[in-house]
Amino acid sequence: MSGVARDQDVDIDLGQLARAVWARRLRILTITLVGAGVAFAGAKIMSPQFRSETRILIEPRAPAFASTQQANDASAGPLMDELNIASQVQLLQSADLLKKVINDLKLYNLPEFDDAANGSAMGSILVKLHLKKNPLENPPEERVIDAFVERLQVYQVPGSRVIGISFTSKDPKLAAAIPNAMANVYLLTQSGAKLDSNSEATRWLEPEIEGLRGKVSEAEKKVAEYRTSHGLLQTNGTTTFPAQQLNDISAELTRVRGDKANAEARAQAVRNALSSGEASDTLPDIMSSQAIQRLKATESGLQSQISDLQTSLLNNHPRLKSLRAQLSDIRTQIRQETQKILASIDNESKVADLRASELERQSDTLQANSARAGEDEVGLNALEREATAQRQLLETYLVRYREAASRADSNSSPADARIVSKAIEPVDPYFPKVVPIVVVATVATLILSAIVTMLAELFSGRALRVVDASRETIEAETLIEERDTPQAAPVAAAVRKPVQPPSMLAVVADEENIIEDVEPTEAAPEDDNEFSIASVADYLTGSRAPLAISISPTGDSGSAATVLLTRMLADAGRRVILIDMTGSGYATELMAEDQAALGVTDLLCGEAAFGDTIHGDHLSDAHLIPQGQSDVRRAMRGVDRLSLLLDALAAAYDLVVVECGSADVAGVSRLTRSRDVEIILSLPEVEETIFVALMTEFQAAGYAHVVLMSGGEEAEQRFGQAA
């Protein structure tokens, strides 16, 4: 491409492409108008095609005189099945049905259905070049069917049992006549198939019914003969005479045994009363005797007279003696009458015993007869089952025969389908649609013309431009150089960027003003420690602490050093993540590709999920949780949740680095609590006053591990003087 050096990166100049299209707008519009005119003329030249449609509903249909049961059986048939509907679609496209329609309408006489006979110049050329088969080699009937099938469309309406038949033709009358003719032929075919089925069933059932009648008569005759010869006469229902007799005798025997037991119990009660001398007038049998009742009345009268005379006469008075003699005689008569009643009850018990013995003998005889009758009933049941089966089969055949005979007429066997929409003669042509064709052709010509113009600009090189080094590339190269020379990077960052707002932890201290008192411990920094970034990275690599808090009193220069420390640890193979808790968000600016990425403030405010706040560093394998976009003061109200955040991160990463910016001991103490933590003072240029004050505060707060990260040997000497 001209004008572009091969060793330079190039990009597409979209503005130049738009200007090129605008400069050639008249040419593009002219070509578009020409294309629209050609499309309009072509649409007008084409022969119009008309389409019409007939719709058939597939449903079970029964004769008007059919019973309700027959109608229900018809509606439950397989016509509701989806596969059956698809089969009817194929039946409508069968060759036999198409041939009948073609012959009925005499379509073979129409040139429209035999274009091969007329031929065309292009077709003749293709045939001579052997690129196309000569259509005249096919028989005329096959050519008509092929042309018919090309214009025919039979389909099932989705989600229904309706089949559509549409046909396209140059003649609108023919376009409406053919679908209607196909529907009529289809209905006649279906009705004829039913008639044939009914006639065939009638012819087959007639001899079968005659044969079954003889079999049923013979089977019933065998049952009657067997029943008579074996004495298996029925009394009621299916019970035989011996079984009925046995049931009656068993019932009578049970009653007689009950009477016997009752008589014995009554006799025993009378004996007990006589033997014990108790009054027997309480027994039912005694009280029911009229003689006893008369004697009891006489006894009662005599006792009453004796009682009355004893008040006025002496005991030896003749009158009293006479009455007492009469009373003794009455009581003797009562005992005699009681003995008679007891003898009568004993006689009843003996009679019941004799009857029970006789009934038991008859029962044994009938049981033997019933057992023999049961064996005979086995054969009788077999004969009855055979007769019943033959009778049921005969009744079924008779019902089917009557149904088939009643449907012998064509009107009694309607097809399982009906026309729900007939094809009508169309007024407007189906094809071509002039307006849509012109619109599509115009839009397509316009787009193609614009594309050709833009491709011409691209191939000529006028739409290509040399790509200058972008700001992102320069910044990336600068950070790579800073990573290679870590001692100078914090200083450069500090010079380039002024001190930013205080750490987010300072917001917590300002709002709550709470500093937890921690028991002081002895601070013991290593004597041999070098304070460069690389040395601090080596120290953290060997440390077991999962958390490192970086304090940058001088602002963004210290934050830049912490970023380089994090990247150096990631390059060493450590899984490390940095949390930006600074007020300026400078660490986010150095590491994040998207400065508006979700971060720790969004997480604490509940506006982001935990996984959405973790992002990758665009220059290393380290991960970053940015500062975020939410309000810092509102986020720091939920600072207590940072403890859960640090626990989760410590379980997933080898080291969690928290860049706090210019934080104080109070904020760091609230963040770390009693954790095993490393405190890093990021001072690219050590200032004695700041360093001594921070070391004193952190040692007083009980932090044993406080590491200085500075800019080299000079910083080390100044740290020694301060110590």
mmCIF file of C-alpha atoms in Angstrom, residues 181-363:
data_model
loop_
_atom_site.group_PDB
_atom_site.id
_atom_site.type_symbol
_atom_site.label_atom_id
_atom_site.label_comp_id
_atom_site.label_asym_id
_atom_site.label_seq_id
_atom_site.Cartn_x
_atom_site.Cartn_y
_atom_site.Cartn_z
ATOM 1 C CA ALA A 181 -60.593 -30.741 -6.301
ATOM 2 C CA MET A 182 -57.826 -32.361 -4.228
ATOM 3 C CA ALA A 183 -59.892 -31.962 -1.051
ATOM 4 C CA ASN A 184 -62.980 -33.517 -2.683
ATOM 5 C CA VAL A 185 -61.014 -36.455 -4.074
ATOM 6 C CA TYR A 186 -59.407 -36.993 -0.672
ATOM 7 C CA LEU A 187 -62.784 -37.057 1.104
ATOM 8 C CA LEU A 188 -64.223 -39.454 -1.488
ATOM 9 C CA THR A 189 -61.208 -41.717 -1.111
ATOM 10 C CA GLN A 190 -61.555 -41.798 2.667
ATOM 11 C CA SER A 191 -65.300 -42.477 2.479
ATOM 12 C CA GLY A 192 -64.750 -45.212 -0.123
ATOM 13 C CA ALA A 193 -62.153 -46.834 2.085
ATOM 14 C CA LYS A 194 -64.710 -46.963 4.909
ATOM 15 C CA LEU A 195 -67.336 -48.481 2.593
ATOM 16 C CA ASP A 196 -64.907 -51.126 1.398
ATOM 17 C CA SER A 197 -64.022 -51.938 4.986
ATOM 18 C CA ASN A 198 -67.707 -52.283 5.968
ATOM 19 C CA SER A 199 -68.514 -54.457 2.940
ATOM 20 C CA GLU A 200 -65.558 -56.709 3.587
ATOM 21 C CA ALA A 201 -66.576 -57.029 7.242
ATOM 22 C CA THR A 202 -70.158 -57.954 6.261
ATOM 23 C CA ARG A 203 -69.007 -60.645 3.840
ATOM 24 C CA TRP A 204 -66.682 -62.164 6.401
ATOM 25 C CA LEU A 205 -69.137 -62.065 9.332
ATOM 26 C CA GLU A 206 -72.065 -63.830 7.620
ATOM 27 C CA PRO A 207 -70.581 -67.369 7.501
ATOM 28 C CA GLU A 208 -68.900 -66.894 10.869
ATOM 29 C CA ILE A 209 -72.224 -66.046 12.541
ATOM 30 C CA GLU A 210 -73.939 -69.141 11.056
ATOM 31 C CA GLY A 211 -71.176 -71.396 12.325
ATOM 32 C CA LEU A 212 -71.261 -69.833 15.793
ATOM 33 C CA ARG A 213 -75.008 -70.337 16.115
ATOM 34 C CA GLY A 214 -74.606 -74.109 15.660
ATOM 35 C CA LYS A 215 -71.735 -74.196 18.162
ATOM 36 C CA VAL A 216 -73.740 -72.263 20.774
ATOM 37 C CA SER A 217 -76.765 -74.584 20.382
ATOM 38 C CA GLU A 218 -74.623 -77.691 20.705
ATOM 39 C CA ALA A 219 -72.789 -76.369 23.778
ATOM 40 C CA GLU A 220 -76.039 -75.473 25.606
ATOM 41 C CA LYS A 221 -77.481 -78.911 24.784
ATOM 42 C CA LYS A 222 -74.448 -80.596 26.341
ATOM 43 C CA VAL A 223 -74.892 -78.529 29.510
ATOM 44 C CA ALA A 224 -78.551 -79.540 29.887
ATOM 45 C CA GLU A 225 -77.814 -83.242 29.314
ATOM 46 C CA TYR A 226 -74.959 -83.266 31.788
ATOM 47 C CA ARG A 227 -77.059 -81.529 34.459
ATOM 48 C CA THR A 228 -79.934 -84.030 34.066
ATOM 49 C CA SER A 229 -77.756 -87.144 34.056
ATOM 50 C CA HIS A 230 -75.923 -86.149 37.240
ATOM 51 C CA GLY A 231 -78.898 -84.739 39.120
ATOM 52 C CA LEU A 232 -77.471 -81.220 39.330
ATOM 53 C CA LEU A 233 -80.845 -79.487 39.445
ATOM 54 C CA GLN A 234 -80.721 -75.817 40.347
ATOM 55 C CA THR A 235 -83.022 -74.391 43.023
ATOM 56 C CA ASN A 236 -82.196 -70.683 42.912
ATOM 57 C CA GLY A 237 -79.298 -68.986 41.207
ATOM 58 C CA THR A 238 -76.349 -71.341 40.925
ATOM 59 C CA THR A 239 -77.097 -73.485 44.055
ATOM 60 C CA THR A 240 -77.854 -77.206 43.446
ATOM 61 C CA PHE A 241 -80.606 -79.189 45.158
ATOM 62 C CA PRO A 242 -78.280 -81.296 47.436
ATOM 63 C CA ALA A 243 -76.469 -78.179 48.544
ATOM 64 C CA GLN A 244 -79.762 -76.456 49.340
ATOM 65 C CA GLN A 245 -80.945 -79.492 51.392
ATOM 66 C CA LEU A 246 -77.675 -79.563 53.290
ATOM 67 C CA ASN A 247 -78.018 -75.902 54.155
ATOM 68 C CA ASP A 248 -81.591 -76.385 55.418
ATOM 69 C CA ILE A 249 -80.678 -79.408 57.585
ATOM 70 C CA SER A 250 -77.668 -77.589 59.018
ATOM 71 C CA ALA A 251 -79.877 -74.672 60.015
ATOM 72 C CA GLU A 252 -82.495 -76.995 61.606
ATOM 73 C CA LEU A 253 -79.799 -78.969 63.454
ATOM 74 C CA THR A 254 -78.431 -75.776 64.916
ATOM 75 C CA ARG A 255 -81.911 -74.776 66.114
ATOM 76 C CA VAL A 256 -82.636 -78.186 67.672
ATOM 77 C CA ARG A 257 -79.342 -78.220 69.523
ATOM 78 C CA GLY A 258 -80.193 -74.815 70.888
ATOM 79 C CA ASP A 259 -83.598 -76.064 72.083
ATOM 80 C CA LYS A 260 -81.982 -79.048 73.775
ATOM 81 C CA ALA A 261 -79.453 -76.871 75.581
ATOM 82 C CA ASN A 262 -82.247 -74.516 76.647
ATOM 83 C CA ALA A 263 -84.401 -77.399 78.026
ATOM 84 C CA GLU A 264 -81.467 -78.845 79.947
ATOM 85 C CA ALA A 265 -80.717 -75.449 81.477
ATOM 86 C CA ARG A 266 -84.357 -74.982 82.550
ATOM 87 C CA ALA A 267 -84.531 -78.463 84.068
ATOM 88 C CA GLN A 268 -81.318 -77.884 85.979
ATOM 89 C CA ALA A 269 -82.660 -74.619 87.354
ATOM 90 C CA VAL A 270 -85.814 -76.378 88.630
ATOM 91 C CA ARG A 271 -83.759 -79.190 90.258
ATOM 92 C CA ASN A 272 -81.496 -76.662 91.971
ATOM 93 C CA ALA A 273 -84.537 -74.881 93.391
ATOM 94 C CA LEU A 274 -86.097 -78.117 94.650
ATOM 95 C CA SER A 275 -82.877 -79.463 96.153
ATOM 96 C CA SER A 276 -82.031 -76.273 97.997
ATOM 97 C CA GLY A 277 -85.538 -75.620 99.228
ATOM 98 C CA GLU A 278 -85.629 -72.184 97.694
ATOM 99 C CA ALA A 279 -88.818 -70.656 96.388
ATOM 100 C CA SER A 280 -89.468 -71.850 92.880
ATOM 101 C CA ASP A 281 -92.050 -69.257 92.034
ATOM 102 C CA THR A 282 -89.324 -67.108 90.450
ATOM 103 C CA LEU A 283 -88.617 -69.633 87.685
ATOM 104 C CA PRO A 284 -90.310 -68.871 84.330
ATOM 105 C CA ASP A 285 -91.514 -72.452 83.791
ATOM 106 C CA ILE A 286 -93.099 -72.594 87.300
ATOM 107 C CA MET A 287 -94.738 -69.212 87.030
ATOM 108 C CA SER A 288 -96.198 -70.022 83.603
ATOM 109 C CA SER A 289 -98.161 -73.060 85.005
ATOM 110 C CA GLN A 290 -101.806 -72.215 85.684
ATOM 111 C CA ALA A 291 -102.096 -74.946 88.321
ATOM 112 C CA ILE A 292 -99.160 -73.512 90.205
ATOM 113 C CA GLN A 293 -100.687 -70.076 89.997
ATOM 114 C CA ARG A 294 -104.022 -71.341 91.478
ATOM 115 C CA LEU A 295 -102.226 -73.203 94.264
ATOM 116 C CA LYS A 296 -100.123 -70.163 95.013
ATOM 117 C CA ALA A 297 -103.267 -68.036 95.238
ATOM 118 C CA THR A 298 -104.902 -70.560 97.659
ATOM 119 C CA GLU A 299 -101.708 -70.669 99.736
ATOM 120 C CA SER A 300 -101.638 -66.937 99.963
ATOM 121 C CA GLY A 301 -105.300 -66.858 101.128
ATOM 122 C CA LEU A 302 -104.734 -69.471 103.823
ATOM 123 C CA GLN A 303 -101.696 -67.635 105.130
ATOM 124 C CA SER A 304 -103.725 -64.450 105.292
ATOM 125 C CA GLN A 305 -106.527 -66.193 107.336
ATOM 126 C CA ILE A 306 -104.017 -67.741 109.689
ATOM 127 C CA SER A 307 -102.430 -64.373 110.284
ATOM 128 C CA ASP A 308 -105.804 -62.756 111.034
ATOM 129 C CA LEU A 309 -106.950 -65.535 113.465
ATOM 130 C CA GLN A 310 -103.684 -65.607 115.385
ATOM 131 C CA THR A 311 -104.471 -62.168 116.693
ATOM 132 C CA SER A 312 -107.664 -63.369 118.408
ATOM 133 C CA LEU A 313 -107.226 -67.160 118.902
ATOM 134 C CA LEU A 314 -104.678 -69.359 120.594
ATOM 135 C CA ASN A 315 -102.307 -71.599 118.586
ATOM 136 C CA ASN A 316 -104.085 -74.760 119.631
ATOM 137 C CA HIS A 317 -107.438 -73.538 118.517
ATOM 138 C CA PRO A 318 -109.134 -76.051 116.177
ATOM 139 C CA ARG A 319 -109.733 -73.421 113.591
ATOM 140 C CA LEU A 320 -106.037 -72.591 113.328
ATOM 141 C CA LYS A 321 -105.101 -76.262 113.211
ATOM 142 C CA SER A 322 -107.491 -76.846 110.350
ATOM 143 C CA LEU A 323 -106.090 -73.916 108.365
ATOM 144 C CA ARG A 324 -102.521 -75.047 108.965
ATOM 145 C CA ALA A 325 -103.375 -78.549 107.729
ATOM 146 C CA GLN A 326 -104.901 -77.092 104.574
ATOM 147 C CA LEU A 327 -101.776 -74.921 104.023
ATOM 148 C CA SER A 328 -99.508 -77.985 104.354
ATOM 149 C CA ASP A 329 -101.611 -79.862 101.836
ATOM 150 C CA ILE A 330 -101.448 -76.954 99.354
ATOM 151 C CA ARG A 331 -97.660 -76.809 99.608
ATOM 152 C CA THR A 332 -97.467 -80.546 98.986
ATOM 153 C CA GLN A 333 -99.526 -80.087 95.842
ATOM 154 C CA ILE A 334 -97.212 -77.273 94.707
ATOM 155 C CA ARG A 335 -94.166 -79.560 95.074
ATOM 156 C CA GLN A 336 -95.906 -82.304 93.145
ATOM 157 C CA GLU A 337 -96.855 -79.906 90.401
ATOM 158 C CA THR A 338 -93.269 -78.673 90.284
ATOM 159 C CA GLN A 339 -92.045 -82.263 89.854
ATOM 160 C CA LYS A 340 -94.437 -82.642 86.921
ATOM 161 C CA ILE A 341 -93.078 -79.500 85.304
ATOM 162 C CA LEU A 342 -89.508 -80.807 85.785
ATOM 163 C CA ALA A 343 -90.472 -84.117 84.154
ATOM 164 C CA SER A 344 -92.009 -82.209 81.221
ATOM 165 C CA ILE A 345 -88.832 -80.199 80.719
ATOM 166 C CA ASP A 346 -86.728 -83.384 80.820
ATOM 167 C CA ASN A 347 -88.978 -84.872 78.164
ATOM 168 C CA GLU A 348 -88.426 -81.825 75.958
ATOM 169 C CA SER A 349 -84.640 -82.232 76.309
ATOM 170 C CA LYS A 350 -84.859 -85.925 75.371
ATOM 171 C CA VAL A 351 -87.018 -85.172 72.323
ATOM 172 C CA ALA A 352 -84.561 -82.456 71.193
ATOM 173 C CA ASP A 353 -81.695 -84.906 71.630
ATOM 174 C CA LEU A 354 -83.447 -87.496 69.466
ATOM 175 C CA ARG A 355 -84.176 -84.919 66.765
ATOM 176 C CA ALA A 356 -80.569 -83.732 66.787
ATOM 177 C CA SER A 357 -79.330 -87.306 66.320
ATOM 178 C CA GLU A 358 -81.670 -87.826 63.387
ATOM 179 C CA LEU A 359 -80.656 -84.549 61.762
ATOM 180 C CA GLU A 360 -76.959 -85.382 62.154
ATOM 181 C CA ARG A 361 -77.527 -88.680 60.381
ATOM 182 C CA GLN A 362 -79.332 -86.932 57.510
ATOM 183 C CA SER A 363 -76.576 -84.294 57.356
#
